[in-house]
mmCIF file of C-alpha atoms and ligand atoms in Angstrom:
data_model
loop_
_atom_site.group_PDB
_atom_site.id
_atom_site.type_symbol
_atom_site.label_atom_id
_atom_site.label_comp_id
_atom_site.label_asym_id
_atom_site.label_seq_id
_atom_site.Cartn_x
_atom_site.Cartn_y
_atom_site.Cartn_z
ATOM 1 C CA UNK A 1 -36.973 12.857 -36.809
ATOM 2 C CA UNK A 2 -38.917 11.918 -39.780
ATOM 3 C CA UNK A 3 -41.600 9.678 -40.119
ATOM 4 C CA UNK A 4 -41.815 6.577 -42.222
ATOM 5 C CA UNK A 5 -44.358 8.034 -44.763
ATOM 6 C CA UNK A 6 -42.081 11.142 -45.022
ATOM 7 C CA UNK A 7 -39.029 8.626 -46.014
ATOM 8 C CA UNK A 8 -39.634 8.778 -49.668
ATOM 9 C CA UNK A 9 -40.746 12.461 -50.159
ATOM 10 C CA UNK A 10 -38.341 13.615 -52.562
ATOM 11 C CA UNK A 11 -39.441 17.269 -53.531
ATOM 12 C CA UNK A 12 -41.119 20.511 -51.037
ATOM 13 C CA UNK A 13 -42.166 23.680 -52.584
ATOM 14 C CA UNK A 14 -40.169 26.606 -50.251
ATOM 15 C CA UNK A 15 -41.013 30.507 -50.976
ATOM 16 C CA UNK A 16 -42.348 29.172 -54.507
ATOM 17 C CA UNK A 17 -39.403 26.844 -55.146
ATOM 18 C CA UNK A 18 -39.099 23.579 -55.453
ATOM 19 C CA UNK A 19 -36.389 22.182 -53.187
ATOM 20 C CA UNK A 20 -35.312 18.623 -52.044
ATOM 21 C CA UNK A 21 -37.556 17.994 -49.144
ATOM 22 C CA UNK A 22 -34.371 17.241 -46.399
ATOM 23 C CA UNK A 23 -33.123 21.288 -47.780
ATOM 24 C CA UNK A 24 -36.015 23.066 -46.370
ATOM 25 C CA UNK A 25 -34.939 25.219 -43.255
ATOM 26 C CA UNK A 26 -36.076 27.755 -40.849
ATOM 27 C CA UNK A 27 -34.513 29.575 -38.078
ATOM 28 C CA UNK A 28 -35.020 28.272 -34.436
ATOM 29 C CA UNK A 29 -35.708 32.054 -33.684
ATOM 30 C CA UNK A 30 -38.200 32.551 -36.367
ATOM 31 C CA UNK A 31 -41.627 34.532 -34.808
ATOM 32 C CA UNK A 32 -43.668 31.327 -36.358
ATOM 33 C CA UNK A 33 -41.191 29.311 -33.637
ATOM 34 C CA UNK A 34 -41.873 31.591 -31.102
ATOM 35 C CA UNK A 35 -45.611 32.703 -31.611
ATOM 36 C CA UNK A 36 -46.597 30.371 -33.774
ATOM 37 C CA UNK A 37 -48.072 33.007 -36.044
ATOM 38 C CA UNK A 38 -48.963 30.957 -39.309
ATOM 39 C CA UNK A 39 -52.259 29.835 -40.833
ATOM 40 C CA UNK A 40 -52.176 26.945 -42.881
ATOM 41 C CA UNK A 41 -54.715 24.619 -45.205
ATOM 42 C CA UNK A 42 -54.270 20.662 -46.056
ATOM 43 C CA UNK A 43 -56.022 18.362 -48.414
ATOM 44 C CA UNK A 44 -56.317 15.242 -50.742
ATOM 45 C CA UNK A 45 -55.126 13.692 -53.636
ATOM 46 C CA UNK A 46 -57.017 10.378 -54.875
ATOM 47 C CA UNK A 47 -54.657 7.943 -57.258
ATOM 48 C CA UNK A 48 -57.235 5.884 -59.777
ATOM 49 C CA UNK A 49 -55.352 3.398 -60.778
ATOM 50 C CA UNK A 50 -57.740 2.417 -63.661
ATOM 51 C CA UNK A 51 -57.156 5.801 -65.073
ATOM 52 C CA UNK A 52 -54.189 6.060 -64.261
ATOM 53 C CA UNK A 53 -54.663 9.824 -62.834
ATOM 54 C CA UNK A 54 -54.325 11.423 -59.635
ATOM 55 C CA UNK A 55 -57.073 13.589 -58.654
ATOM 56 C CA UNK A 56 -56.918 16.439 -55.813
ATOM 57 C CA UNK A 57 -60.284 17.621 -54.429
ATOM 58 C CA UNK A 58 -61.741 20.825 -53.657
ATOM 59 C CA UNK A 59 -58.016 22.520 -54.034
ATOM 60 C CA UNK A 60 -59.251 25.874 -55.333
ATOM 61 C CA UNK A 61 -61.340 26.552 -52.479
ATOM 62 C CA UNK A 62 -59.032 25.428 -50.046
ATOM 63 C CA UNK A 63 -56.634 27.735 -51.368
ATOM 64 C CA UNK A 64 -59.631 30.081 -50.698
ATOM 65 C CA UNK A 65 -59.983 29.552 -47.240
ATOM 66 C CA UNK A 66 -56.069 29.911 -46.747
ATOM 67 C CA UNK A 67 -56.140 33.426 -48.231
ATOM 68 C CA UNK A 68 -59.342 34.042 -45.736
ATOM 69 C CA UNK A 69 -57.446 32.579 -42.883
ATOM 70 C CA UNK A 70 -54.291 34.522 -43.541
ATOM 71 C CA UNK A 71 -56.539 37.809 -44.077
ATOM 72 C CA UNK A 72 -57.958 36.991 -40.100
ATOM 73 C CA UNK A 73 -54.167 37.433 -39.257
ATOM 74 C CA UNK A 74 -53.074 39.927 -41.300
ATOM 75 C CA UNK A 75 -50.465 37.714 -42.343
ATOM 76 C CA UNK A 76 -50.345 38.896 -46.789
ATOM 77 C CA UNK A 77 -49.585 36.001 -48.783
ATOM 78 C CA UNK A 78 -47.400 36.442 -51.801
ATOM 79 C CA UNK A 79 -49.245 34.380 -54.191
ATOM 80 C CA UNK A 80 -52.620 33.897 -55.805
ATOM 81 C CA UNK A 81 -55.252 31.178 -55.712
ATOM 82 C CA UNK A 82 -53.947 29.969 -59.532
ATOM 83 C CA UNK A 83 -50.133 30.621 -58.490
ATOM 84 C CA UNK A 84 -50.661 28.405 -55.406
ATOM 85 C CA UNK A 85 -52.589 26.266 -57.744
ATOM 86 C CA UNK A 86 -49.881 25.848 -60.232
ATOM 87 C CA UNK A 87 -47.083 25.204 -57.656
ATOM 88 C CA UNK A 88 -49.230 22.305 -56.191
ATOM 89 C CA UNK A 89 -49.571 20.410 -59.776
ATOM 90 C CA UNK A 90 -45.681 20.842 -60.183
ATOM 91 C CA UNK A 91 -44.815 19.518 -56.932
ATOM 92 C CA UNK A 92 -46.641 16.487 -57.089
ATOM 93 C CA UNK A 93 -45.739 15.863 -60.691
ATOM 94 C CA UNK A 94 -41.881 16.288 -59.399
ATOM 95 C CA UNK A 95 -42.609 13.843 -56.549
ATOM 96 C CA UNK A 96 -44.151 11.407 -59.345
ATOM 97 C CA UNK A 97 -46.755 10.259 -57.046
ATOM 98 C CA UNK A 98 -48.579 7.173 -57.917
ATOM 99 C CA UNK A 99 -50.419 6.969 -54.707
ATOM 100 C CA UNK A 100 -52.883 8.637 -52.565
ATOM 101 C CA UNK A 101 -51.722 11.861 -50.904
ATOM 102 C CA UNK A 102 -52.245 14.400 -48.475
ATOM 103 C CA UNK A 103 -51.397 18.050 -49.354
ATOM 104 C CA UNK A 104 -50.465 21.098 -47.142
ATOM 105 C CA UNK A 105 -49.109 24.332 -47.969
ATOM 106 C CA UNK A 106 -48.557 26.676 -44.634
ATOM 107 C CA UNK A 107 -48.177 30.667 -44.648
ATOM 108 C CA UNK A 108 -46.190 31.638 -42.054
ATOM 109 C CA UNK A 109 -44.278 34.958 -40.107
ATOM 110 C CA UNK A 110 -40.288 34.426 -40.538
ATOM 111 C CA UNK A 111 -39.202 37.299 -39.165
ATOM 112 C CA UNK A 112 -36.314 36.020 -36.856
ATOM 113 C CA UNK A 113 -36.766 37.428 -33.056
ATOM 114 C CA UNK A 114 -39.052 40.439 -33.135
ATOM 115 C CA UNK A 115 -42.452 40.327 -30.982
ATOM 116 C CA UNK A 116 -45.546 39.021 -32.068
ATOM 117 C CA UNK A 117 -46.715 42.145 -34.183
ATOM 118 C CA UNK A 118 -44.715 42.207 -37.474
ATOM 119 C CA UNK A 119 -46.258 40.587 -40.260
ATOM 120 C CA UNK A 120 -43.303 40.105 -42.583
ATOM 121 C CA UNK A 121 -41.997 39.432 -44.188
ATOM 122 C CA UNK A 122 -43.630 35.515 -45.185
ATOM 123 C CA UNK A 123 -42.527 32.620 -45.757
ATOM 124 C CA UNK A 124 -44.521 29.684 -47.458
ATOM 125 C CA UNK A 125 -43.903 26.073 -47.579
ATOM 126 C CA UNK A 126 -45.747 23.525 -49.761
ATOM 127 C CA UNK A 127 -45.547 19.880 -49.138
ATOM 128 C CA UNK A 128 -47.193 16.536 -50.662
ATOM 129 C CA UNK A 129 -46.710 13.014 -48.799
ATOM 130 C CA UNK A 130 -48.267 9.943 -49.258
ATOM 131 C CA UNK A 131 -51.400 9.699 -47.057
ATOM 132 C CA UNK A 132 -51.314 9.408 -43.380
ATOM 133 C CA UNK A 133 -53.630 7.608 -41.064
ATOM 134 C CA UNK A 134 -55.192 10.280 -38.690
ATOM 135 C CA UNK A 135 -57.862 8.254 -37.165
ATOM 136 C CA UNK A 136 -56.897 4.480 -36.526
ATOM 137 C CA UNK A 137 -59.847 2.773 -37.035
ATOM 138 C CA UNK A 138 -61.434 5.489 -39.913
ATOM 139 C CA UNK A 139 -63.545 2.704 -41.595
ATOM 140 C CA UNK A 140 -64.927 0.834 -39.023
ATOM 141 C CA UNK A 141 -65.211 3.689 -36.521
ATOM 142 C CA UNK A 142 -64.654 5.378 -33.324
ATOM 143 C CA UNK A 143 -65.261 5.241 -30.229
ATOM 144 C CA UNK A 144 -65.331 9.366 -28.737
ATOM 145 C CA UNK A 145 -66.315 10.815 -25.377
ATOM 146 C CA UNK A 146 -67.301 14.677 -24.679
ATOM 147 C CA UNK A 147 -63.729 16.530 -24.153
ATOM 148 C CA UNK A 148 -64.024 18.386 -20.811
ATOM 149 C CA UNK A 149 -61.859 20.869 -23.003
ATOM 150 C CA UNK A 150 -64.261 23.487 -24.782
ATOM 151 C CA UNK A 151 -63.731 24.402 -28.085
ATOM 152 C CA UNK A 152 -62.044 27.750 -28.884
ATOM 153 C CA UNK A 153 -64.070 30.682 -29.760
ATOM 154 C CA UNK A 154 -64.825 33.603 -32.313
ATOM 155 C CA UNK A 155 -64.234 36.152 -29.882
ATOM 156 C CA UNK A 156 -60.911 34.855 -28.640
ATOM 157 C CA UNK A 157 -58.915 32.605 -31.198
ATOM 158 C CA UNK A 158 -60.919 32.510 -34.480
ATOM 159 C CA UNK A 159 -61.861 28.380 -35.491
ATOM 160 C CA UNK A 160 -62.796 29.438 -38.662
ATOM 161 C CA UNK A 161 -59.242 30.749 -39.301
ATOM 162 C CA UNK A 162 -57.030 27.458 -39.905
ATOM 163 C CA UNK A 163 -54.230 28.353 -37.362
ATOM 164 C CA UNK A 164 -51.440 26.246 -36.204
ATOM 165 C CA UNK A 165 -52.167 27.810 -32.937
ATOM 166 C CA UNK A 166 -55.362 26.299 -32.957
ATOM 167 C CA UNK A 167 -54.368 22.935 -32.488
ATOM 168 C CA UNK A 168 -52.923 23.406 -29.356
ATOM 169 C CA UNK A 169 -56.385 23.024 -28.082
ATOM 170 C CA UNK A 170 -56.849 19.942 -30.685
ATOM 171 C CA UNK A 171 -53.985 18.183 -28.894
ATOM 172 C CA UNK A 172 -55.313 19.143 -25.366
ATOM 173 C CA UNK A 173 -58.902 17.111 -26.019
ATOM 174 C CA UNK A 174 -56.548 14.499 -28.331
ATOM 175 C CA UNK A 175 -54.322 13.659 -25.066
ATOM 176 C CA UNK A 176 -57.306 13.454 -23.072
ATOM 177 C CA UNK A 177 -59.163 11.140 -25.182
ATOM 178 C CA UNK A 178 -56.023 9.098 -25.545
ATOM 179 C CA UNK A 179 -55.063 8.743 -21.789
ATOM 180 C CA UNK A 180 -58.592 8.113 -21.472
ATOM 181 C CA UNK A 181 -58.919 5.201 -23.758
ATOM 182 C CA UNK A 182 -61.396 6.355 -26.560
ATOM 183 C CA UNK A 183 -60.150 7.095 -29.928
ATOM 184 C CA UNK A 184 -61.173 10.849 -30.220
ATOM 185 C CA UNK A 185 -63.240 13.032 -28.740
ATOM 186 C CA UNK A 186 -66.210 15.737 -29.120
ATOM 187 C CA UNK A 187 -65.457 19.015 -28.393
ATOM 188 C CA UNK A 188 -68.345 21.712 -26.524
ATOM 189 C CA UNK A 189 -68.545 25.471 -26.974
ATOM 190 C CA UNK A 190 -68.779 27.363 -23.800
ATOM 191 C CA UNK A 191 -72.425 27.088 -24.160
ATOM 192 C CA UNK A 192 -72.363 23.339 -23.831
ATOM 193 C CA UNK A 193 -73.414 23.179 -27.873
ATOM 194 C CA UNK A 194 -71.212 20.745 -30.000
ATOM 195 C CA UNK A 195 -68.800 22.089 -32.295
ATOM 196 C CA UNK A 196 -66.915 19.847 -33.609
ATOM 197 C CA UNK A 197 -63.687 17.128 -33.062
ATOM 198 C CA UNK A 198 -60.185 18.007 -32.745
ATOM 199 C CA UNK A 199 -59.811 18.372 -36.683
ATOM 200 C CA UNK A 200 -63.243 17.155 -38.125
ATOM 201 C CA UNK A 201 -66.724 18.049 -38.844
ATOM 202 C CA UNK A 202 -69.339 16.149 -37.245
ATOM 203 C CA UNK A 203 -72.970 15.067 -38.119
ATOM 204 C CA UNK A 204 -75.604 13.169 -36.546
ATOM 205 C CA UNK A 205 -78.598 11.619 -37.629
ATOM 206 C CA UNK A 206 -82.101 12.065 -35.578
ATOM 207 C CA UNK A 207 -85.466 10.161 -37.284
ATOM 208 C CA UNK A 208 -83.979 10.673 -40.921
ATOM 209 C CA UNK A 209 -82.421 14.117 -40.686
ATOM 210 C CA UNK A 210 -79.027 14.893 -40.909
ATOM 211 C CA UNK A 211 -77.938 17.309 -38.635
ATOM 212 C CA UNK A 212 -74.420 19.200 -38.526
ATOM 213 C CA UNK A 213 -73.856 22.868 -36.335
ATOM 214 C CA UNK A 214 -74.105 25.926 -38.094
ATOM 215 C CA UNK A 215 -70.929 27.676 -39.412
ATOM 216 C CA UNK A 216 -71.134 30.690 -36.952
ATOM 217 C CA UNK A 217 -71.300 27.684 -34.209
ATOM 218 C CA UNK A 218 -67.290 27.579 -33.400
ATOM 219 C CA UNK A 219 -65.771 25.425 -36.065
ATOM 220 C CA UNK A 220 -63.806 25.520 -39.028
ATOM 221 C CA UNK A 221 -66.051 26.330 -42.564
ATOM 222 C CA UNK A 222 -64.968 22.397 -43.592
ATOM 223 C CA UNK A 223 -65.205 21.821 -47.501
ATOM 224 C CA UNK A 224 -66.336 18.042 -46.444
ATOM 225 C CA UNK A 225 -69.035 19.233 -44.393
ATOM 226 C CA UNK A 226 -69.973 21.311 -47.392
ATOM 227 C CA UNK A 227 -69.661 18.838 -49.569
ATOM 228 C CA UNK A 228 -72.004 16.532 -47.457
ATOM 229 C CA UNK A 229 -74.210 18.994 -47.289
ATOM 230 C CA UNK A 230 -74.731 19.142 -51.374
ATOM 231 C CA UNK A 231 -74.281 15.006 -51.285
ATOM 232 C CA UNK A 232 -77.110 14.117 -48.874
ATOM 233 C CA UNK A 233 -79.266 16.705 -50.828
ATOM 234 C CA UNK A 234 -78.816 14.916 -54.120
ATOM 235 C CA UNK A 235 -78.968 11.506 -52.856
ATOM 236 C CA UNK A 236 -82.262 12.273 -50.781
ATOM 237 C CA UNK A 237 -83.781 13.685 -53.204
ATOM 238 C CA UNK A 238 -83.916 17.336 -52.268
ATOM 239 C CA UNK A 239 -83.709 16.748 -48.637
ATOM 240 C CA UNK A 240 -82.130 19.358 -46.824
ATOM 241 C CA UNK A 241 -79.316 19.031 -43.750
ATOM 242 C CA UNK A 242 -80.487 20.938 -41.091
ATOM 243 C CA UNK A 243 -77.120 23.221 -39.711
ATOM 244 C CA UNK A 244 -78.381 23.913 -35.971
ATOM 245 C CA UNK A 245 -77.573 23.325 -32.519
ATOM 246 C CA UNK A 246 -76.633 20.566 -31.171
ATOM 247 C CA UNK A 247 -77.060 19.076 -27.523
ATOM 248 C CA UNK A 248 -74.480 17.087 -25.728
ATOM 249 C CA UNK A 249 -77.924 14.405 -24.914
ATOM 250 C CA UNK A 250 -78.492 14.535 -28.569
ATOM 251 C CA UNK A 251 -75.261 12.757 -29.460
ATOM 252 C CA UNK A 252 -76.653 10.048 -27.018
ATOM 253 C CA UNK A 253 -79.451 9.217 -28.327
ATOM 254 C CA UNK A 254 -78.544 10.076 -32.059
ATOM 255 C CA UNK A 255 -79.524 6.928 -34.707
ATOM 256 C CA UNK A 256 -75.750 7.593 -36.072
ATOM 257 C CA UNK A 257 -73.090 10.248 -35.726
ATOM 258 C CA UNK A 258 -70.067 10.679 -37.619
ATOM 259 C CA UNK A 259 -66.679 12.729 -38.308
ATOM 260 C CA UNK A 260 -65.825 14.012 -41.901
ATOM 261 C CA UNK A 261 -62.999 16.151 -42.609
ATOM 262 C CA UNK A 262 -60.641 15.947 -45.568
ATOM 263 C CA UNK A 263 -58.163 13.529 -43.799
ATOM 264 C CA UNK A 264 -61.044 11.574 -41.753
ATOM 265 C CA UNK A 265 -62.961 11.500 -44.937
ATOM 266 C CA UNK A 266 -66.793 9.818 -43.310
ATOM 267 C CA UNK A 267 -65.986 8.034 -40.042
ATOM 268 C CA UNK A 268 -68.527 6.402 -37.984
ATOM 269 C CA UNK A 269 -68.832 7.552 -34.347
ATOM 270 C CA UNK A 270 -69.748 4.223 -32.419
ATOM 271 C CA UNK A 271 -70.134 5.130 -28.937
ATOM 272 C CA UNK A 272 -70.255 8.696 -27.203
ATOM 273 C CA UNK A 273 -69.089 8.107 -23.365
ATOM 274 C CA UNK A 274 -69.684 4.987 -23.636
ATOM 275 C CA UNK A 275 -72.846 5.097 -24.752
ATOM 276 C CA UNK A 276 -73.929 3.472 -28.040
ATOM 277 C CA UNK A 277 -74.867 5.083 -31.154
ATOM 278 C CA UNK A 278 -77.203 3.343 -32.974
ATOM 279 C CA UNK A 279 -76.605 0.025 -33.055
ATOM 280 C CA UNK A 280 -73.260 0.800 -32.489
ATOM 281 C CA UNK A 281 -71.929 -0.142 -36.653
ATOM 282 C CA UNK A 282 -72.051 2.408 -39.707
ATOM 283 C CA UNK A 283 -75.668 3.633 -40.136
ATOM 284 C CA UNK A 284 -77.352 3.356 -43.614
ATOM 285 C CA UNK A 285 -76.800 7.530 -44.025
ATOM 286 C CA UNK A 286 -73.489 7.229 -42.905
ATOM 287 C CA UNK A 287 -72.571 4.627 -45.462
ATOM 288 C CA UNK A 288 -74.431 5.987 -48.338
ATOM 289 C CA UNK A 289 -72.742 9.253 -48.034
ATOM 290 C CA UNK A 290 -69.012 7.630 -47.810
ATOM 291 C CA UNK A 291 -69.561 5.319 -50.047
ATOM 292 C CA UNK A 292 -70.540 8.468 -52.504
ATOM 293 C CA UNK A 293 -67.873 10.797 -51.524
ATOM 294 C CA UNK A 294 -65.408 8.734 -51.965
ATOM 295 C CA UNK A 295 -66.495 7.767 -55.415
ATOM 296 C CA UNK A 296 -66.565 11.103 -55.842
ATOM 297 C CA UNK A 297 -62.334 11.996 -54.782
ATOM 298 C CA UNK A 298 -61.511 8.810 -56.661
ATOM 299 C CA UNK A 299 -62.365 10.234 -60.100
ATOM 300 C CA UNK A 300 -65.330 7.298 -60.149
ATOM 301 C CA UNK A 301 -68.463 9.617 -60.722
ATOM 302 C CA UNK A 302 -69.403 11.292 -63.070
ATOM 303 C CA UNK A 303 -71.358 14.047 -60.531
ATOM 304 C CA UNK A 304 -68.785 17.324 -59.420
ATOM 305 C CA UNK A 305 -66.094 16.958 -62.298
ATOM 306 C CA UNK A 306 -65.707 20.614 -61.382
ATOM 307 C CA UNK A 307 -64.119 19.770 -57.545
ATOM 308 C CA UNK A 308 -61.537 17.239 -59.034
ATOM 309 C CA UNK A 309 -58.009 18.592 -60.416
ATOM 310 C CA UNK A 310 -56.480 16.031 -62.521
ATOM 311 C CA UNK A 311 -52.156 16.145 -62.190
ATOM 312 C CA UNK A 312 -51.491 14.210 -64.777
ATOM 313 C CA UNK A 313 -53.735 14.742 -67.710
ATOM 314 C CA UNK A 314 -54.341 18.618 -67.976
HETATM 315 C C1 PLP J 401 -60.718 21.816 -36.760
HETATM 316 C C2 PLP J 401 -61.095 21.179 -38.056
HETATM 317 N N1 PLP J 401 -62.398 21.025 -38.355
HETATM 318 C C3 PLP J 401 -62.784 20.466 -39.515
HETATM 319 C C4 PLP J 401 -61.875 20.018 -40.436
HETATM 320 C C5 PLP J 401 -62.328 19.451 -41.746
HETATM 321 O O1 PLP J 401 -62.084 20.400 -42.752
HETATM 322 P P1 PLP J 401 -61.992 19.966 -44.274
HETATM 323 O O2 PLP J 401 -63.224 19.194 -44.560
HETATM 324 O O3 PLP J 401 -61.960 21.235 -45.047
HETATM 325 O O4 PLP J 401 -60.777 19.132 -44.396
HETATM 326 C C6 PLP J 401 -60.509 20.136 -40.161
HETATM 327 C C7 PLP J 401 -59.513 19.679 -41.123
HETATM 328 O O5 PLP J 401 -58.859 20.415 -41.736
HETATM 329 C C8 PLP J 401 -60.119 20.752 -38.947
HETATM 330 O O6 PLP J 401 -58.818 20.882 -38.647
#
């Protein structure tokens, strides 16, 4: 079944080729079927309609953290950072977007049967849609409680590898927060420290200080959270986040929290089991930051050239 905002998808890129998107096949036996053994990256393109240019952010180092994630699994990747690079600019100028869009490319085992050792050979597949919604209420906010899932670890299924397996525990604490009426949830290590939500970054903010966990604290190495991280510096005026611990109390009594991930871009976190944040709206640090970022992806500042790829005009 495909999805509305897959309808008008014309083009995929499959083992470096560019194929109409209904061609693209794989065998129901294929190890990535059976053991889910692929790693895979996703991202953003901005349209600026002014400009008339689409802009993809960060796509280099994304690229970058695929080729770390598939070195985690041993899984070798056939192409390069500027190969990968290349193949994304000619898919979305075959698809013609004119639109926002979200990008994914996935690296995955396609050995057909086999057990769960073999590493080859690889298959890759390389696909740009229009954007999708992944949080309902992104702008305005979300309400999130604590998962009583914990978070995956270092010593057992890497979250700083992007793995499709991973998300099995993402849609564990998703379903829970679902069937429990919040919008998304929070997600503890087994130390009772917050990592981060199902597929986002967090921060909070305590008496002016932005606060996010460290990178060795169970989460993915997000290029948002990084890019925060340089943001709130230059709009504070050298200020610097702090990357420690966090508390499950602390997201209770935080002045503002919020998600940020390449799809959930900066959304507020209103409530944390049902207890307000804040005053239970966007926070001043919250806004300032999203309101920069996303000038930023759009093409509309003249800060970070360097992170933006333009399709259209290179
Ligand atoms: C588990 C997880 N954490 C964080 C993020 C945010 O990462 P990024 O900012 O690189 O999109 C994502 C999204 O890819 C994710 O899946």
């Amino acid at each position: 079944m495909t999805t509305d905002r897959l309808k008008n998808v014309r083009f995929l890129t499959m083992d470096g080729e560019i194929i109409p998107f209904g061609e693209a096949k794989i065998h129901p036996l294929s190890k990535v079927m059976k053991y889910a053994t692929s790693v895979f990256d996703a991202w953003r393109g901005y349209w600026n309609p002014e400009k008339r240019e689409l802009y993809v952010f960060r796509l280099r180092e994304h690229l970058i953290r695929l080729l770390q994630s598939a070195k985690i699994y041993q899984i070798p990747c056939p192409y390069t950072v500027d190969e990968m690079v290349n193949q994304t600019v000619e898919l979305i100028r075959a698809n013609e977007y004119k639109e926002d869009i979200h990008c994914r490319v996935i690296l995955f085992v396609n050995e057909i049967d086999g057990g769960t050792l073999s590493s080859l050979p690889v298959s890759t597949v390389l696909a740009a849609m229009p954007m999708p919604h992944f949080l309902k209420r992104g702008p305005e906010g979300v309400h999130a409680c604590v998962s009583s899932w914990r978070r995956i670890s270092d010593e057992d299924m890497p979250p700083r590898a992007k793995a499709a397996a991973n998300y099995q525990n993402a849609r564990l604490v998703d379903l829970e927060a679902l069937n429990n009426g919040y919008d998304s949830a929070i997600i503890l290590d087994r130390n009772g420290k917050v990592t981060e939500g199902p597929a986002y970054s967090m921060f909070i903010v305590r008496n002016g200080a932005l606060i996010t966990p460290p990178v060795t604290g169970g989460i993915l190495e997000s290029l948002t959270r990084d890019t925060f991280i340089t943001l709130f510096s230059e709009i504070s005026g050298g200020q610097q986040v702090v990357q420690r611990e966090i508390d499950r109390t602390e997201l209770y009594i935080a002045d503002e929290a919020f998600f940020c991930g390449s799809s959930a871009e900066a959304t507020p976190i209103l409530s944390v089991d049902k207890r307000q944040v804040g005053d239970g709206k966007m926070g001043p640090i919250t806004r300032t930051l999203r309101e920069t970022y996303l000038d930023l992806v759009k093409g509309n500042s003249s800060s970070h050239r360097d992170w933006l790829l333009s399709i259209y005009g290179r």
